[in-house]
PDB file of C-alpha atoms in Angstrom:
ATOM      1  CA  MET A   1      -9.341  14.657  55.895  1.00 58.00           C
ATOM      2  CA  SER A   2      -8.653  14.615  52.157  1.00 69.00           C
ATOM      3  CA  ARG A   3      -8.528  11.216  50.516  1.00 85.00           C
ATOM      4  CA  ILE A   4      -5.589   9.874  48.560  1.00 93.00           C
ATOM      5  CA  LEU A   5      -6.336  10.534  44.906  1.00 96.00           C
ATOM      6  CA  THR A   6      -5.606   8.216  41.995  1.00 96.00           C
ATOM      7  CA  THR A   7      -2.586   9.516  40.087  1.00 96.00           C
ATOM      8  CA  GLU A   8      -1.916   6.541  37.835  1.00 95.00           C
ATOM      9  CA  LEU A   9      -4.076   4.120  35.871  1.00 95.00           C
ATOM     10  CA  ALA A  10      -1.985   1.357  34.397  1.00 91.00           C
ATOM     11  CA  ARG A  11      -2.835  -0.946  31.514  1.00 95.00           C
ATOM     12  CA  ASP A  12      -4.632  -4.090  32.691  1.00 96.00           C
ATOM     13  CA  SER A  13      -3.527  -7.481  31.426  1.00 97.00           C
ATOM     14  CA  LYS A  14      -5.305  -8.940  28.427  1.00 97.00           C
ATOM     15  CA  ALA A  15      -6.394 -11.986  30.437  1.00 98.00           C
ATOM     16  CA  ALA A  16      -7.899  -9.840  33.195  1.00 97.00           C
ATOM     17  CA  LEU A  17      -9.797  -7.698  30.712  1.00 97.00           C
ATOM     18  CA  ILE A  18     -11.138 -10.680  28.764  1.00 97.00           C
ATOM     19  CA  MET A  19     -12.354 -12.301  31.980  1.00 97.00           C
ATOM     20  CA  ARG A  20     -13.967  -9.093  33.177  1.00 96.00           C
ATOM     21  CA  PHE A  21     -15.795  -8.434  29.923  1.00 96.00           C
ATOM     22  CA  ALA A  22     -17.031 -12.032  29.883  1.00 96.00           C
ATOM     23  CA  LEU A  23     -18.516 -11.519  33.351  1.00 96.00           C
ATOM     24  CA  LEU A  24     -20.081  -8.220  32.312  1.00 96.00           C
ATOM     25  CA  GLY A  25     -21.598  -9.932  29.294  1.00 96.00           C
ATOM     26  CA  ILE A  26     -23.126 -12.599  31.540  1.00 97.00           C
ATOM     27  CA  ARG A  27     -24.524  -9.883  33.795  1.00 97.00           C
ATOM     28  CA  ASP A  28     -26.181  -8.101  30.889  1.00 97.00           C
ATOM     29  CA  LYS A  29     -27.624 -11.389  29.602  1.00 97.00           C
ATOM     30  CA  PHE A  30     -29.102 -11.956  33.070  1.00 97.00           C
ATOM     31  CA  TYR A  31     -30.786  -8.538  32.937  1.00 98.00           C
ATOM     32  CA  ARG A  32     -32.246  -9.330  29.514  1.00 97.00           C
ATOM     33  CA  ILE A  33     -33.574 -12.709  30.634  1.00 98.00           C
ATOM     34  CA  ARG A  34     -35.267 -11.177  33.692  1.00 97.00           C
ATOM     35  CA  GLN A  35     -36.829  -8.454  31.631  1.00 98.00           C
ATOM     36  CA  SER A  36     -38.049 -10.914  28.982  1.00 97.00           C
ATOM     37  CA  VAL A  37     -40.377 -12.360  31.620  1.00 97.00           C
ATOM     38  CA  GLY A  38     -41.444  -8.973  32.932  1.00 97.00           C
ATOM     39  CA  VAL A  39     -39.101  -8.720  35.925  1.00 97.00           C
ATOM     40  CA  GLY A  40     -36.829  -5.745  36.608  1.00 97.00           C
ATOM     41  CA  LEU A  41     -38.187  -3.510  33.854  1.00 98.00           C
ATOM     42  CA  PRO A  42     -36.862   0.081  33.740  1.00 98.00           C
ATOM     43  CA  ASP A  43     -39.230   2.955  34.507  1.00 97.00           C
ATOM     44  CA  ARG A  44     -40.307   5.315  31.717  1.00 97.00           C
ATOM     45  CA  ALA A  45     -41.154   8.075  34.198  1.00 98.00           C
ATOM     46  CA  VAL A  46     -37.486   8.875  34.812  1.00 98.00           C
ATOM     47  CA  GLN A  47     -37.431  10.738  31.486  1.00 96.00           C
ATOM     48  CA  ASP A  48     -39.025  13.663  33.333  1.00 96.00           C
ATOM     49  CA  HIS A  49     -35.976  13.966  35.605  1.00 97.00           C
ATOM     50  CA  LEU A  50     -33.069  14.056  33.152  1.00 97.00           C
ATOM     51  CA  GLY A  51     -32.430  17.803  33.159  1.00 96.00           C
ATOM     52  CA  VAL A  52     -28.969  19.053  34.025  1.00 97.00           C
ATOM     53  CA  PRO A  53     -28.447  20.962  37.295  1.00 98.00           C
ATOM     54  CA  ASP A  54     -28.879  24.729  37.091  1.00 96.00           C
ATOM     55  CA  SER A  55     -26.382  25.685  39.788  1.00 98.00           C
ATOM     56  CA  PRO A  56     -23.711  28.320  39.030  1.00 98.00           C
ATOM     57  CA  ILE A  57     -20.848  25.773  39.115  1.00 98.00           C
ATOM     58  CA  ALA A  58     -22.756  23.407  36.813  1.00 98.00           C
ATOM     59  CA  ARG A  59     -23.285  26.225  34.307  1.00 98.00           C
ATOM     60  CA  GLU A  60     -19.621  27.189  34.564  1.00 98.00           C
ATOM     61  CA  ALA A  61     -18.561  23.571  34.021  1.00 98.00           C
ATOM     62  CA  THR A  62     -20.764  23.371  30.926  1.00 98.00           C
ATOM     63  CA  ALA A  63     -19.234  26.532  29.498  1.00 98.00           C
ATOM     64  CA  TRP A  64     -15.670  25.504  30.342  1.00 98.00           C
ATOM     65  CA  ALA A  65     -16.176  22.061  28.829  1.00 98.00           C
ATOM     66  CA  ALA A  66     -17.649  23.605  25.674  1.00 98.00           C
ATOM     67  CA  SER A  67     -14.570  25.822  25.329  1.00 97.00           C
ATOM     68  CA  LEU A  68     -12.318  22.735  25.428  1.00 97.00           C
ATOM     69  CA  GLN A  69     -14.161  20.020  23.531  1.00 97.00           C
ATOM     70  CA  PRO A  70     -16.103  19.690  20.260  1.00 97.00           C
ATOM     71  CA  ASP A  71     -19.828  19.054  20.196  1.00 97.00           C
ATOM     72  CA  PHE A  72     -19.546  15.285  19.774  1.00 98.00           C
ATOM     73  CA  VAL A  73     -17.614  15.027  23.065  1.00 98.00           C
ATOM     74  CA  GLN A  74     -19.835  17.597  24.797  1.00 98.00           C
ATOM     75  CA  TYR A  75     -22.914  15.625  23.756  1.00 98.00           C
ATOM     76  CA  HIS A  76     -21.280  12.432  24.973  1.00 98.00           C
ATOM     77  CA  GLY A  77     -20.961  14.026  28.408  1.00 98.00           C
ATOM     78  CA  LEU A  78     -24.581  15.182  28.357  1.00 98.00           C
ATOM     79  CA  ARG A  79     -25.876  11.797  27.213  1.00 98.00           C
ATOM     80  CA  SER A  80     -23.760  10.071  29.821  1.00 98.00           C
ATOM     81  CA  PHE A  81     -25.228  12.199  32.602  1.00 98.00           C
ATOM     82  CA  ALA A  82     -28.773  11.441  31.455  1.00 98.00           C
ATOM     83  CA  PHE A  83     -28.026   7.716  31.260  1.00 98.00           C
ATOM     84  CA  GLY A  84     -26.549   7.965  34.759  1.00 98.00           C
ATOM     85  CA  VAL A  85     -29.744   9.505  36.118  1.00 98.00           C
ATOM     86  CA  ALA A  86     -31.764   6.712  34.511  1.00 98.00           C
ATOM     87  CA  LEU A  87     -29.477   3.989  35.879  1.00 98.00           C
ATOM     88  CA  ALA A  88     -29.521   5.558  39.344  1.00 98.00           C
ATOM     89  CA  ASP A  89     -33.290   5.232  39.249  1.00 98.00           C
ATOM     90  CA  TYR A  90     -33.074   1.628  38.053  1.00 98.00           C
ATOM     91  CA  HIS A  91     -30.521   0.563  40.669  1.00 98.00           C
ATOM     92  CA  ASN A  92     -31.939   2.783  43.423  1.00 98.00           C
ATOM     93  CA  VAL A  93     -28.668   4.687  43.864  1.00 98.00           C
ATOM     94  CA  ARG A  94     -28.729   7.970  45.769  1.00 98.00           C
ATOM     95  CA  PHE A  95     -26.311  10.528  44.341  1.00 98.00           C
ATOM     96  CA  ASP A  96     -25.466  14.209  44.129  1.00 98.00           C
ATOM     97  CA  ARG A  97     -26.755  15.538  40.773  1.00 98.00           C
ATOM     98  CA  GLU A  98     -24.337  18.456  40.621  1.00 98.00           C
ATOM     99  CA  MET A  99     -21.282  16.302  41.305  1.00 98.00           C
ATOM    100  CA  LEU A 100     -22.337  13.639  38.822  1.00 98.00           C
ATOM    101  CA  TYR A 101     -23.011  16.270  36.182  1.00 98.00           C
ATOM    102  CA  ILE A 102     -19.623  17.947  36.593  1.00 98.00           C
ATOM    103  CA  ALA A 103     -17.858  14.584  36.383  1.00 98.00           C
ATOM    104  CA  SER A 104     -19.932  13.617  33.341  1.00 98.00           C
ATOM    105  CA  ILE A 105     -19.417  16.768  31.301  1.00 98.00           C
ATOM    106  CA  LEU A 106     -15.668  16.924  32.039  1.00 98.00           C
ATOM    107  CA  HIS A 107     -14.615  13.265  32.054  1.00 98.00           C
ATOM    108  CA  ASP A 108     -13.081  13.245  28.546  1.00 98.00           C
ATOM    109  CA  ILE A 109     -11.597  16.753  28.335  1.00 98.00           C
ATOM    110  CA  SER A 110      -8.042  15.429  28.100  1.00 98.00           C
ATOM    111  CA  LEU A 111      -8.863  13.562  24.883  1.00 97.00           C
ATOM    112  CA  VAL A 112      -9.293  16.835  23.025  1.00 97.00           C
ATOM    113  CA  SER A 113      -7.520  19.536  25.018  1.00 96.00           C
ATOM    114  CA  PRO A 114      -3.694  19.574  25.097  1.00 94.00           C
ATOM    115  CA  GLU A 115      -3.789  21.779  28.188  1.00 94.00           C
ATOM    116  CA  CYS A 116      -5.652  19.015  30.041  1.00 96.00           C
ATOM    117  CA  ASP A 117      -3.597  16.087  28.761  1.00 96.00           C
ATOM    118  CA  GLY A 118      -0.220  14.758  29.815  1.00 96.00           C
ATOM    119  CA  PRO A 119       1.885  11.610  29.858  1.00 95.00           C
ATOM    120  CA  GLY A 120      -0.532   9.526  31.930  1.00 96.00           C
ATOM    121  CA  SER A 121      -3.762   7.754  31.074  1.00 97.00           C
ATOM    122  CA  PHE A 122      -6.272  10.269  29.765  1.00 98.00           C
ATOM    123  CA  GLU A 123      -8.768   9.461  32.538  1.00 98.00           C
ATOM    124  CA  VAL A 124      -6.331  10.526  35.262  1.00 98.00           C
ATOM    125  CA  GLU A 125      -5.107  13.523  33.285  1.00 98.00           C
ATOM    126  CA  ALA A 126      -8.696  14.757  32.853  1.00 98.00           C
ATOM    127  CA  ALA A 127      -9.428  14.159  36.535  1.00 98.00           C
ATOM    128  CA  GLY A 128      -6.403  16.160  37.619  1.00 98.00           C
ATOM    129  CA  CYS A 129      -7.230  19.037  35.292  1.00 98.00           C
ATOM    130  CA  ALA A 130     -10.838  19.145  36.509  1.00 98.00           C
ATOM    131  CA  HIS A 131      -9.724  18.963  40.139  1.00 98.00           C
ATOM    132  CA  ARG A 132      -7.423  21.962  39.685  1.00 98.00           C
ATOM    133  CA  TRP A 133     -10.172  23.899  37.919  1.00 98.00           C
ATOM    134  CA  LEU A 134     -12.663  23.154  40.691  1.00 98.00           C
ATOM    135  CA  GLY A 135     -10.107  24.350  43.222  1.00 98.00           C
ATOM    136  CA  ASP A 136      -9.750  27.608  41.293  1.00 98.00           C
ATOM    137  CA  GLN A 137     -13.530  28.041  41.497  1.00 98.00           C
ATOM    138  CA  GLY A 138     -13.453  27.602  45.269  1.00 98.00           C
ATOM    139  CA  TYR A 139     -15.429  24.366  45.059  1.00 98.00           C
ATOM    140  CA  ASP A 140     -15.716  22.153  48.124  1.00 97.00           C
ATOM    141  CA  ARG A 141     -12.524  20.048  48.385  1.00 97.00           C
ATOM    142  CA  ASP A 142     -14.220  16.837  49.485  1.00 97.00           C
ATOM    143  CA  LYS A 143     -16.675  17.032  46.593  1.00 98.00           C
ATOM    144  CA  ALA A 144     -13.857  17.828  44.176  1.00 98.00           C
ATOM    145  CA  ASP A 145     -12.023  14.725  45.410  1.00 98.00           C
ATOM    146  CA  ILE A 146     -15.081  12.551  44.704  1.00 98.00           C
ATOM    147  CA  ILE A 147     -15.374  14.017  41.210  1.00 98.00           C
ATOM    148  CA  HIS A 148     -11.667  13.385  40.634  1.00 98.00           C
ATOM    149  CA  GLU A 149     -11.974   9.726  41.565  1.00 98.00           C
ATOM    150  CA  ALA A 150     -15.106   9.253  39.488  1.00 98.00           C
ATOM    151  CA  MET A 151     -13.329  10.632  36.433  1.00 98.00           C
ATOM    152  CA  ALA A 152     -10.008   8.897  37.039  1.00 98.00           C
ATOM    153  CA  LEU A 153     -11.618   5.452  37.330  1.00 98.00           C
ATOM    154  CA  HIS A 154     -14.573   5.781  34.977  1.00 98.00           C
ATOM    155  CA  SER A 155     -13.218   3.310  32.412  1.00 97.00           C
ATOM    156  CA  ALA A 156     -11.490   0.994  34.899  1.00 97.00           C
ATOM    157  CA  VAL A 157     -13.531  -2.154  34.329  1.00 96.00           C
ATOM    158  CA  CYS A 158     -11.183  -4.277  36.456  1.00 96.00           C
ATOM    159  CA  HIS A 159     -11.310  -1.921  39.437  1.00 95.00           C
ATOM    160  CA  THR A 160     -12.433  -3.909  42.481  1.00 88.00           C
ATOM    161  CA  GLY A 161     -12.228  -1.236  45.152  1.00 90.00           C
ATOM    162  CA  PRO A 162     -15.136   0.821  46.454  1.00 91.00           C
ATOM    163  CA  ARG A 163     -16.653   3.594  44.369  1.00 96.00           C
ATOM    164  CA  ASP A 164     -18.667   6.587  45.490  1.00 97.00           C
ATOM    165  CA  ALA A 165     -22.186   6.712  44.058  1.00 98.00           C
ATOM    166  CA  GLU A 166     -21.063   9.292  41.510  1.00 98.00           C
ATOM    167  CA  GLY A 167     -18.107   7.118  40.518  1.00 98.00           C
ATOM    168  CA  LEU A 168     -20.308   4.077  40.059  1.00 98.00           C
ATOM    169  CA  LEU A 169     -22.791   6.003  37.945  1.00 98.00           C
ATOM    170  CA  LEU A 170     -20.139   7.635  35.751  1.00 98.00           C
ATOM    171  CA  HIS A 171     -18.658   4.193  35.135  1.00 98.00           C
ATOM    172  CA  LEU A 172     -22.051   2.737  34.194  1.00 98.00           C
ATOM    173  CA  GLU A 173     -23.329   5.688  32.174  1.00 98.00           C
ATOM    174  CA  ALA A 174     -20.198   5.949  30.047  1.00 98.00           C
ATOM    175  CA  GLY A 175     -20.462   2.216  29.459  1.00 97.00           C
ATOM    176  CA  VAL A 176     -23.966   2.675  28.048  1.00 98.00           C
ATOM    177  CA  ASP A 177     -23.025   5.497  25.720  1.00 98.00           C
ATOM    178  CA  VAL A 178     -19.728   4.058  24.505  1.00 98.00           C
ATOM    179  CA  VAL A 179     -20.318   0.300  24.195  1.00 97.00           C
ATOM    180  CA  GLY A 180     -23.985  -0.230  25.132  1.00 97.00           C
ATOM    181  CA  MET A 181     -23.496  -2.009  28.450  1.00 96.00           C
ATOM    182  CA  GLN A 182     -26.648  -2.030  30.628  1.00 97.00           C
ATOM    183  CA  MET A 183     -28.565  -0.357  27.808  1.00 97.00           C
ATOM    184  CA  MET A 184     -31.532  -2.621  28.586  1.00 98.00           C
ATOM    185  CA  ASN A 185     -31.820  -0.985  32.009  1.00 98.00           C
ATOM    186  CA  VAL A 186     -32.787   2.336  30.418  1.00 98.00           C
ATOM    187  CA  HIS A 187     -36.377   2.419  29.141  1.00 98.00           C
ATOM    188  CA  PRO A 188     -36.572   2.643  25.299  1.00 98.00           C
ATOM    189  CA  ASP A 189     -38.554   5.895  25.521  1.00 98.00           C
ATOM    190  CA  VAL A 190     -35.892   7.356  27.805  1.00 98.00           C
ATOM    191  CA  ARG A 191     -33.146   6.275  25.409  1.00 98.00           C
ATOM    192  CA  GLY A 192     -35.071   7.867  22.566  1.00 97.00           C
ATOM    193  CA  LYS A 193     -35.407  11.174  24.377  1.00 98.00           C
ATOM    194  CA  ILE A 194     -31.705  11.258  25.270  1.00 98.00           C
ATOM    195  CA  LEU A 195     -30.662  10.532  21.692  1.00 98.00           C
ATOM    196  CA  ARG A 196     -33.018  13.183  20.313  1.00 98.00           C
ATOM    197  CA  ASP A 197     -31.768  15.788  22.760  1.00 97.00           C
ATOM    198  CA  TYR A 198     -28.080  14.937  22.261  1.00 98.00           C
ATOM    199  CA  PRO A 199     -27.560  13.179  18.899  1.00 97.00           C
ATOM    200  CA  ARG A 200     -24.701  10.734  18.368  1.00 97.00           C
ATOM    201  CA  THR A 201     -23.873  12.164  14.924  1.00 95.00           C
ATOM    202  CA  GLY A 202     -20.307  11.189  14.059  1.00 95.00           C
ATOM    203  CA  PHE A 203     -19.620   9.996  17.594  1.00 97.00           C
ATOM    204  CA  VAL A 204     -18.416   6.483  16.813  1.00 97.00           C
ATOM    205  CA  ARG A 205     -16.035   7.652  14.088  1.00 97.00           C
ATOM    206  CA  ASP A 206     -14.653  10.725  15.834  1.00 98.00           C
ATOM    207  CA  PHE A 207     -14.492   9.349  19.363  1.00 98.00           C
ATOM    208  CA  GLY A 208     -12.821   6.215  18.026  1.00 98.00           C
ATOM    209  CA  LYS A 209     -10.094   8.365  16.471  1.00 98.00           C
ATOM    210  CA  LEU A 210      -9.422  10.082  19.795  1.00 98.00           C
ATOM    211  CA  VAL A 211      -9.133   6.787  21.639  1.00 98.00           C
ATOM    212  CA  ALA A 212      -6.928   5.250  18.946  1.00 97.00           C
ATOM    213  CA  ARG A 213      -4.588   8.230  19.141  1.00 97.00           C
ATOM    214  CA  GLN A 214      -4.267   7.882  22.914  1.00 97.00           C
ATOM    215  CA  ALA A 215      -3.538   4.167  22.628  1.00 96.00           C
ATOM    216  CA  GLU A 216      -0.918   4.760  19.938  1.00 97.00           C
ATOM    217  CA  CYS A 217       0.829   7.617  21.734  1.00 96.00           C
ATOM    218  CA  LYS A 218       0.705   5.955  25.173  1.00 96.00           C
ATOM    219  CA  PRO A 219       0.929   2.176  24.678  1.00 96.00           C
ATOM    220  CA  GLY A 220       1.215   1.586  28.417  1.00 95.00           C
ATOM    221  CA  CYS A 221      -1.921   3.525  29.300  1.00 96.00           C
ATOM    222  CA  HIS A 222      -5.181   2.019  30.466  1.00 96.00           C
ATOM    223  CA  ILE A 223      -7.176   2.648  27.283  1.00 97.00           C
ATOM    224  CA  ALA A 224      -4.487   0.907  25.210  1.00 97.00           C
ATOM    225  CA  GLY A 225      -5.336  -2.296  27.043  1.00 97.00           C
ATOM    226  CA  LEU A 226      -9.025  -1.878  26.205  1.00 97.00           C
ATOM    227  CA  VAL A 227      -8.191  -1.230  22.557  1.00 97.00           C
ATOM    228  CA  GLY A 228      -6.143  -4.424  22.593  1.00 97.00           C
ATOM    229  CA  VAL A 229      -9.179  -6.545  23.515  1.00 97.00           C
ATOM    230  CA  GLY A 230     -11.661  -5.150  21.015  1.00 96.00           C
ATOM    231  CA  PHE A 231     -12.755  -1.713  22.246  1.00 97.00           C
ATOM    232  CA  MET A 232     -13.102  -0.363  18.716  1.00 97.00           C
ATOM    233  CA  LYS A 233     -15.345  -3.218  17.637  1.00 97.00           C
ATOM    234  CA  ALA A 234     -17.518  -2.796  20.724  1.00 97.00           C
ATOM    235  CA  LEU A 235     -17.780   0.953  20.082  1.00 97.00           C
ATOM    236  CA  ALA A 236     -18.810   0.384  16.469  1.00 97.00           C
ATOM    237  CA  SER A 237     -21.409  -2.246  17.370  1.00 96.00           C
ATOM    238  CA  ASN A 238     -23.169  -0.252  20.110  1.00 97.00           C
ATOM    239  CA  ARG A 239     -26.872  -0.890  19.605  1.00 93.00           C
ATOM    240  CA  LEU A 240     -27.667   2.735  20.452  1.00 93.00           C
ATOM    241  CA  ASP A 241     -26.758   3.371  16.817  1.00 86.00           C
TER     242      ASP A 241
END
């Protein structure tokens, strides 16, 4: 039976977001403290397993995404997927590579493609567009539903409900690439390889403009709440740069 899909992602309150980011900051500090004494160190060997899936639908998703979004967004999707693979290894999360890749490469298409955007929060608009496209390709409905939910909730830091493995990883991987959260859980050599393969040239400037435009045009949307509590500053201060 098909699940009920997320069709709306409202703006969280400022107080809720501030509290959540404070807790996430404490979590990351805990990781750093553990690792400073040699506990919970990320594995360098995962860099040999970062390649994107070579299935027909993965190739089609790559091509479709490239037709909709500029290189700096395409590279963001590719970096995010690679960070997700690394974090899955660190947290021992079992996941479907093809599903995670499709969600990763498509999760921001509504930021740059008018045909994939609409009046709602860009995360949900992108999810809906991807879900329809997957349906047109004859993709498995249950898998398409999981990809939809991963995309729709990828930036929802206050979400307390369950997430599929792919949803959890998309949430974490985007957090690494955008604001540097859990960066310490990706080995420095792995980070270096990802950044060499998919450079962040112009990403902070150009991605910031896309987000600012969404927040301005849709003041009630989810990303507008994040912008209101310092998203732009966090983006600019990402230690990946």
